[in-house]
Amino acid sequence: MFMFKNKWKLLGVVMCILMAFTFVGCGSDNNGDTNENGEASLGEQLGYKITGIDAGAGVTQAAERAVEDYDLDFNVQTSSGAAMTQALTDAIANNKPIIVTGWSPHWKFAKYDLKYLADPKGSFGGEEHINTIARLGLKEEMPNAHKILDQFNWDTTGMEDVMLKVNEGEDVEEVARQWVDNNQDKVNEWIQDAKKVDGEPIRLAYVAWDTEIASTNVIGTVLEDMGYDVTLTQVEAGPMWASVASGDSDAIVAAWLPATHEKYLSDYQDQVEDLGPNLEGAKIGLVVPAYMEIDSIEDLADL
Ligand code: PBE
């Protein structure tokens, strides 16, 4: 058996071996741009990726516009609203950088410390409102439903309440029912001068964005209480707009304007009736955890 004469020699050999491994380890990790501390650059840590949502979402398209406007070496990766919030949750749990396409109102701002990146070139537009859009003919054929949809109008606090509870795992239909029961004054304004009907069918289309899941279920509950047989159909953004233009659905409460769904509205302008805002004070943009040291989309050009 090979023996060392004394323990100091043994320690020296062990230290040498450890240091050799450390250097080999560093060498193999160092596969590209590094900052002055020898760490991967922020761009590399991000994989030059912006985590988008569905391809039809206005915010995904706006992120692609931002890549052009700011001349960024980033890719917008499409996924879904749920995949985006999961990626955000995972990054925050691991204290890692991430850039997502975000919007408010949204429960993520109540749950995590986040910030919008400044957008001096205006790729994401400014303040948004969410409009209700009806199919042509709804007013004549279903005047009571039309009146309720036209009078539907709530605020970011109400929407956030519903979204947060759904995010915490409560059933969306139950949350909508509770909200309607607890906000009868507001609901009474929406149903003012509308008569109850007896099982008339009504179809609302929506996309699986947290905001739209909340609003569509709330107005659906109100319509149900007014005697309608309500069907809520979840589709992608393009088909949602197409369905209200073709009359396959009676209405949507998910039109983000003036910028986010501008393209959709201009495509279908003559085939739909715009009933105006059901919520004011919305916004879209690039969102990052507050611990990230960037503040503007312009900063991404230097990464
Ligand atoms: N959103 C939520 C949608 C509108 C509602 C911002 C994700 C969009 O980008 O089209």
Short mmCIF file of C-alpha atoms and ligand atoms in Angstrom, two decimals:
data_model
loop_
_atom_site.label_atom_id
_atom_site.label_comp_id
_atom_site.label_asym_id
_atom_site.label_seq_id
_atom_site.Cartn_x
_atom_site.Cartn_y
_atom_site.Cartn_z
CA MET A 1 0.00 0.00 0.00
CA PHE A 2 1.28 3.47 -0.93
CA MET A 3 1.75 5.60 2.18
CA PHE A 4 2.59 9.25 2.74
CA LYS A 5 5.29 10.03 5.22
CA ASN A 6 3.36 12.73 6.92
CA LYS A 7 -0.12 14.23 6.87
CA TRP A 8 1.03 17.57 5.37
CA LYS A 9 2.24 15.87 2.26
CA LEU A 10 -1.09 14.07 2.02
CA LEU A 11 -2.96 17.36 2.40
CA GLY A 12 -0.80 18.94 -0.33
CA VAL A 13 -1.60 16.15 -2.77
CA VAL A 14 -5.32 16.34 -2.01
CA MET A 15 -5.30 20.11 -2.53
CA CYS A 16 -3.53 19.71 -5.89
CA ILE A 17 -6.08 17.18 -7.06
CA LEU A 18 -8.99 19.40 -5.95
CA MET A 19 -7.52 22.44 -7.69
CA ALA A 20 -6.94 20.48 -10.88
CA PHE A 21 -10.61 19.42 -10.88
CA THR A 22 -11.71 22.97 -10.22
CA PHE A 23 -9.77 24.28 -13.21
CA VAL A 24 -11.03 21.54 -15.49
CA GLY A 25 -14.57 22.34 -14.29
CA CYS A 26 -14.20 26.05 -14.97
CA GLY A 27 -12.72 25.41 -18.36
CA SER A 28 -15.58 23.26 -19.56
CA ASP A 29 -18.24 25.71 -18.32
CA ASN A 30 -16.62 28.62 -20.06
CA ASN A 31 -18.15 28.24 -23.48
CA GLY A 32 -18.78 31.80 -24.64
CA ASP A 33 -19.10 35.43 -23.61
CA THR A 34 -18.33 36.05 -20.01
CA ASN A 35 -18.52 39.17 -17.94
CA GLU A 36 -15.62 40.62 -15.99
CA ASN A 37 -16.25 38.15 -13.15
CA GLY A 38 -15.95 35.22 -15.50
CA GLU A 39 -19.70 34.47 -15.35
CA ALA A 40 -21.96 33.94 -18.36
CA SER A 41 -23.37 37.24 -19.64
CA LEU A 42 -27.00 38.07 -18.88
CA GLY A 43 -27.91 37.49 -22.53
CA GLU A 44 -26.39 34.01 -22.33
CA GLN A 45 -28.08 33.23 -19.02
CA LEU A 46 -31.36 34.16 -20.70
CA GLY A 47 -30.51 32.05 -23.74
CA TYR A 48 -31.36 35.23 -25.72
CA LYS A 49 -34.98 34.23 -25.20
CA ILE A 50 -38.16 36.14 -24.37
CA THR A 51 -40.80 33.79 -23.01
CA GLY A 52 -43.92 34.61 -25.00
CA ILE A 53 -47.42 33.13 -24.84
CA ASP A 54 -49.63 31.90 -27.69
CA ALA A 55 -48.70 33.06 -31.20
CA GLY A 56 -52.12 34.73 -31.70
CA ALA A 57 -51.81 36.91 -28.60
CA GLY A 58 -51.24 40.57 -29.28
CA VAL A 59 -48.54 40.69 -26.60
CA THR A 60 -46.52 37.99 -28.38
CA GLN A 61 -46.78 39.92 -31.64
CA ALA A 62 -45.81 43.14 -29.86
CA ALA A 63 -42.73 41.39 -28.43
CA GLU A 64 -41.71 40.41 -31.96
CA ARG A 65 -42.20 44.03 -32.98
CA ALA A 66 -39.98 45.12 -30.06
CA VAL A 67 -37.19 42.77 -31.22
CA GLU A 68 -37.27 44.63 -34.56
CA ASP A 69 -37.76 48.13 -33.13
CA TYR A 70 -34.85 47.79 -30.68
CA ASP A 71 -32.72 45.60 -32.98
CA LEU A 72 -32.36 42.85 -30.37
CA ASP A 73 -30.58 39.50 -30.71
CA PHE A 74 -33.46 37.83 -28.90
CA ASN A 75 -36.03 35.23 -29.96
CA VAL A 76 -39.63 35.34 -28.81
CA GLN A 77 -40.52 31.80 -27.82
CA THR A 78 -44.23 31.05 -28.12
CA SER A 79 -45.94 28.92 -25.49
CA SER A 80 -49.18 29.59 -23.59
CA GLY A 81 -50.28 31.82 -20.75
CA ALA A 82 -50.00 28.90 -18.33
CA ALA A 83 -46.54 27.86 -19.57
CA MET A 84 -45.34 31.45 -19.29
CA THR A 85 -46.45 31.83 -15.67
CA GLN A 86 -44.91 28.43 -14.85
CA ALA A 87 -41.58 29.49 -16.39
CA LEU A 88 -41.76 32.72 -14.38
CA THR A 89 -42.52 30.83 -11.16
CA ASP A 90 -39.60 28.42 -11.75
CA ALA A 91 -37.14 31.22 -12.54
CA ILE A 92 -38.09 33.14 -9.40
CA ALA A 93 -37.82 30.01 -7.25
CA ASN A 94 -34.24 29.60 -8.52
CA ASN A 95 -33.37 33.30 -8.49
CA LYS A 96 -32.66 33.13 -12.22
CA PRO A 97 -33.18 35.85 -14.84
CA ILE A 98 -36.18 35.62 -17.16
CA ILE A 99 -38.07 37.95 -19.50
CA VAL A 100 -41.73 37.25 -20.15
CA THR A 101 -44.49 38.87 -22.18
CA GLY A 102 -46.72 40.17 -19.42
CA TRP A 103 -49.93 42.06 -18.93
CA SER A 104 -51.97 43.65 -16.19
CA PRO A 105 -54.25 43.29 -14.44
CA HIS A 106 -52.72 39.93 -13.53
CA TRP A 107 -52.26 37.90 -10.36
CA LYS A 108 -48.50 37.58 -11.00
CA PHE A 109 -47.99 41.16 -9.75
CA ALA A 110 -49.66 40.35 -6.43
CA LYS A 111 -47.71 37.14 -6.02
CA TYR A 112 -44.22 38.20 -7.17
CA ASP A 113 -42.09 41.34 -7.12
CA LEU A 114 -41.99 42.21 -10.83
CA LYS A 115 -41.38 45.20 -13.06
CA TYR A 116 -42.22 46.22 -16.61
CA LEU A 117 -39.21 47.10 -18.76
CA ALA A 118 -39.54 50.68 -20.01
CA ASP A 119 -40.58 50.83 -23.66
CA PRO A 120 -39.40 54.23 -24.97
CA LYS A 121 -40.13 53.25 -28.59
CA GLY A 122 -43.72 52.28 -27.76
CA SER A 123 -43.67 48.78 -29.26
CA PHE A 124 -46.30 47.70 -26.73
CA GLY A 125 -48.53 50.76 -27.07
CA GLY A 126 -49.74 52.70 -24.03
CA GLU A 127 -52.64 52.27 -21.67
CA GLU A 128 -55.13 49.69 -22.88
CA HIS A 129 -58.79 49.02 -22.24
CA ILE A 130 -60.70 45.79 -22.72
CA ASN A 131 -63.77 46.05 -24.92
CA THR A 132 -66.88 43.95 -25.39
CA ILE A 133 -67.57 43.03 -29.01
CA ALA A 134 -70.93 41.68 -30.19
CA ARG A 135 -71.92 39.95 -33.40
CA LEU A 136 -74.00 41.95 -35.86
CA GLY A 137 -77.69 41.34 -35.28
CA LEU A 138 -77.37 40.61 -31.56
CA LYS A 139 -79.01 43.92 -30.67
CA GLU A 140 -82.15 43.14 -32.69
CA GLU A 141 -82.33 39.42 -31.95
CA MET A 142 -81.32 39.35 -28.28
CA PRO A 143 -81.90 42.89 -26.97
CA ASN A 144 -81.70 41.94 -23.29
CA ALA A 145 -78.41 40.10 -23.62
CA HIS A 146 -77.11 42.95 -25.75
CA LYS A 147 -78.06 45.45 -23.04
CA ILE A 148 -76.33 43.43 -20.30
CA LEU A 149 -73.17 42.98 -22.36
CA ASP A 150 -73.20 46.69 -23.22
CA GLN A 151 -73.55 47.64 -19.53
CA PHE A 152 -70.88 45.19 -18.32
CA ASN A 153 -68.11 47.29 -16.81
CA TRP A 154 -65.83 46.53 -13.88
CA ASP A 155 -62.39 47.49 -12.63
CA THR A 156 -58.93 46.03 -12.20
CA THR A 157 -59.52 45.32 -8.49
CA GLY A 158 -62.52 43.12 -9.25
CA MET A 159 -60.74 41.29 -11.99
CA GLU A 160 -57.65 40.75 -9.83
CA ASP A 161 -59.78 39.36 -6.99
CA VAL A 162 -61.21 36.74 -9.28
CA MET A 163 -57.87 35.93 -10.93
CA LEU A 164 -56.03 35.51 -7.63
CA LYS A 165 -58.56 33.04 -6.26
CA VAL A 166 -58.51 31.03 -9.47
CA ASN A 167 -54.71 31.02 -9.35
CA GLU A 168 -54.87 29.71 -5.79
CA GLY A 169 -56.72 26.69 -7.12
CA GLU A 170 -60.38 27.57 -6.56
CA ASP A 171 -62.86 26.52 -9.22
CA VAL A 172 -63.43 29.43 -11.61
CA GLU A 173 -67.20 28.97 -11.79
CA GLU A 174 -67.44 29.05 -8.00
CA VAL A 175 -65.21 32.11 -7.79
CA ALA A 176 -67.33 33.91 -10.40
CA ARG A 177 -70.51 32.95 -8.50
CA GLN A 178 -69.07 34.34 -5.23
CA TRP A 179 -67.96 37.54 -6.94
CA VAL A 180 -71.40 38.09 -8.46
CA ASP A 181 -73.12 37.35 -5.13
CA ASN A 182 -70.80 39.73 -3.26
CA ASN A 183 -71.08 42.55 -5.79
CA GLN A 184 -74.80 42.78 -6.42
CA ASP A 185 -74.74 46.60 -6.59
CA LYS A 186 -72.33 46.48 -9.49
CA VAL A 187 -74.20 43.62 -11.15
CA ASN A 188 -77.49 45.53 -10.78
CA GLU A 189 -76.00 48.29 -12.94
CA TRP A 190 -75.17 45.74 -15.63
CA ILE A 191 -78.65 44.23 -15.71
CA GLN A 192 -80.51 47.52 -15.37
CA ASP A 193 -83.54 47.68 -17.72
CA ALA A 194 -82.86 44.16 -19.03
CA LYS A 195 -85.64 41.58 -18.80
CA LYS A 196 -85.12 37.98 -17.76
CA VAL A 197 -85.43 35.35 -20.48
CA ASP A 198 -86.35 31.68 -20.33
CA GLY A 199 -83.44 29.51 -21.38
CA GLU A 200 -82.41 31.41 -24.51
CA PRO A 201 -79.01 30.10 -25.67
CA ILE A 202 -76.04 32.49 -25.76
CA ARG A 203 -72.47 31.71 -26.77
CA LEU A 204 -69.39 33.58 -25.57
CA ALA A 205 -65.92 32.81 -26.92
CA TYR A 206 -62.71 33.47 -24.99
CA VAL A 207 -59.00 32.61 -24.89
CA ALA A 208 -57.33 30.85 -21.94
CA TRP A 209 -55.66 34.03 -20.69
CA ASP A 210 -56.13 34.52 -16.94
CA THR A 211 -57.83 37.88 -17.45
CA GLU A 212 -60.32 36.52 -19.97
CA ILE A 213 -61.04 33.35 -17.98
CA ALA A 214 -62.04 35.69 -15.13
CA SER A 215 -64.16 38.17 -17.08
CA THR A 216 -65.93 35.64 -19.28
CA ASN A 217 -66.94 33.52 -16.31
CA VAL A 218 -68.23 36.55 -14.38
CA ILE A 219 -70.42 37.88 -17.21
CA GLY A 220 -71.44 34.29 -18.01
CA THR A 221 -72.71 33.87 -14.45
CA VAL A 222 -74.69 37.10 -14.70
CA LEU A 223 -76.27 36.03 -17.99
CA GLU A 224 -77.14 32.67 -16.45
CA ASP A 225 -78.85 34.43 -13.55
CA MET A 226 -80.87 36.37 -16.16
CA GLY A 227 -82.21 33.13 -17.59
CA TYR A 228 -79.77 32.47 -20.43
CA ASP A 229 -78.41 29.06 -21.32
CA VAL A 230 -74.76 30.10 -21.50
CA THR A 231 -72.02 28.31 -23.43
CA LEU A 232 -68.44 29.48 -22.95
CA THR A 233 -66.09 28.25 -25.66
CA GLN A 234 -62.32 28.41 -25.25
CA VAL A 235 -60.44 29.03 -28.50
CA GLU A 236 -57.30 30.75 -29.80
CA ALA A 237 -57.22 34.52 -30.35
CA GLY A 238 -57.69 34.49 -34.15
CA PRO A 239 -60.65 32.05 -34.04
CA MET A 240 -62.18 34.04 -31.16
CA TRP A 241 -62.35 37.18 -33.28
CA ALA A 242 -63.40 35.21 -36.36
CA SER A 243 -66.24 33.57 -34.42
CA VAL A 244 -67.84 36.84 -33.38
CA ALA A 245 -67.43 38.22 -36.92
CA SER A 246 -69.08 35.15 -38.46
CA GLY A 247 -71.81 35.03 -35.81
CA ASP A 248 -70.70 31.62 -34.50
CA SER A 249 -70.39 33.29 -31.12
CA ASP A 250 -72.66 36.05 -29.84
CA ALA A 251 -70.01 38.13 -28.10
CA ILE A 252 -66.54 38.35 -26.61
CA VAL A 253 -65.43 40.44 -23.61
CA ALA A 254 -61.73 40.04 -24.46
CA ALA A 255 -60.85 42.72 -27.01
CA TRP A 256 -57.67 44.50 -25.87
CA LEU A 257 -57.48 47.93 -27.51
CA PRO A 258 -56.34 50.24 -28.92
CA ALA A 259 -53.04 48.43 -29.64
CA THR A 260 -53.04 44.77 -28.59
CA HIS A 261 -55.86 43.57 -30.86
CA GLU A 262 -55.71 46.44 -33.34
CA LYS A 263 -55.03 44.05 -36.22
CA TYR A 264 -58.00 41.85 -35.33
CA LEU A 265 -60.35 44.81 -34.97
CA SER A 266 -59.26 46.30 -38.29
CA ASP A 267 -59.74 42.91 -40.01
CA TYR A 268 -63.31 42.56 -38.71
CA GLN A 269 -64.39 46.16 -38.12
CA ASP A 270 -67.39 45.98 -40.46
CA GLN A 271 -68.52 42.57 -39.27
CA VAL A 272 -68.85 43.24 -35.53
CA GLU A 273 -70.33 45.79 -33.13
CA ASP A 274 -67.91 47.34 -30.65
CA LEU A 275 -69.75 47.90 -27.34
CA GLY A 276 -66.87 49.83 -25.80
CA PRO A 277 -64.74 49.22 -22.71
CA ASN A 278 -65.67 46.77 -19.95
CA LEU A 279 -62.41 47.55 -18.12
CA GLU A 280 -59.97 50.47 -18.16
CA GLY A 281 -56.35 50.65 -17.03
CA ALA A 282 -54.87 47.56 -18.65
CA LYS A 283 -51.34 47.27 -19.99
CA ILE A 284 -49.01 44.89 -21.83
CA GLY A 285 -45.21 44.74 -21.99
CA LEU A 286 -42.05 42.86 -21.16
CA VAL A 287 -41.97 41.86 -17.50
CA VAL A 288 -39.00 40.73 -15.40
CA PRO A 289 -38.41 39.89 -11.73
CA ALA A 290 -37.52 43.05 -9.76
CA TYR A 291 -34.14 41.54 -8.81
CA MET A 292 -32.93 41.82 -12.42
CA GLU A 293 -30.63 44.77 -13.05
CA ILE A 294 -32.21 45.92 -16.30
CA ASP A 295 -34.93 48.55 -16.51
CA SER A 296 -35.58 49.19 -20.18
CA ILE A 297 -36.01 47.19 -23.35
CA GLU A 298 -33.14 49.32 -24.65
CA ASP A 299 -30.83 47.56 -22.13
CA LEU A 300 -31.42 44.27 -23.98
CA ALA A 301 -29.61 45.63 -27.03
CA ASP A 302 -26.32 45.63 -25.08
CA LEU A 303 -26.52 42.06 -23.76
N1 PBE B 1 -53.21 39.21 -23.30
C1 PBE B 1 -54.27 39.11 -22.35
C2 PBE B 1 -53.92 39.16 -24.60
C3 PBE B 1 -55.07 39.98 -24.38
C4 PBE B 1 -55.46 39.58 -23.02
C5 PBE B 1 -52.55 40.48 -23.07
C6 PBE B 1 -52.35 38.10 -23.12
C7 PBE B 1 -53.11 39.40 -25.86
O1 PBE B 1 -51.92 39.62 -25.76
O2 PBE B 1 -53.67 39.30 -26.94
#
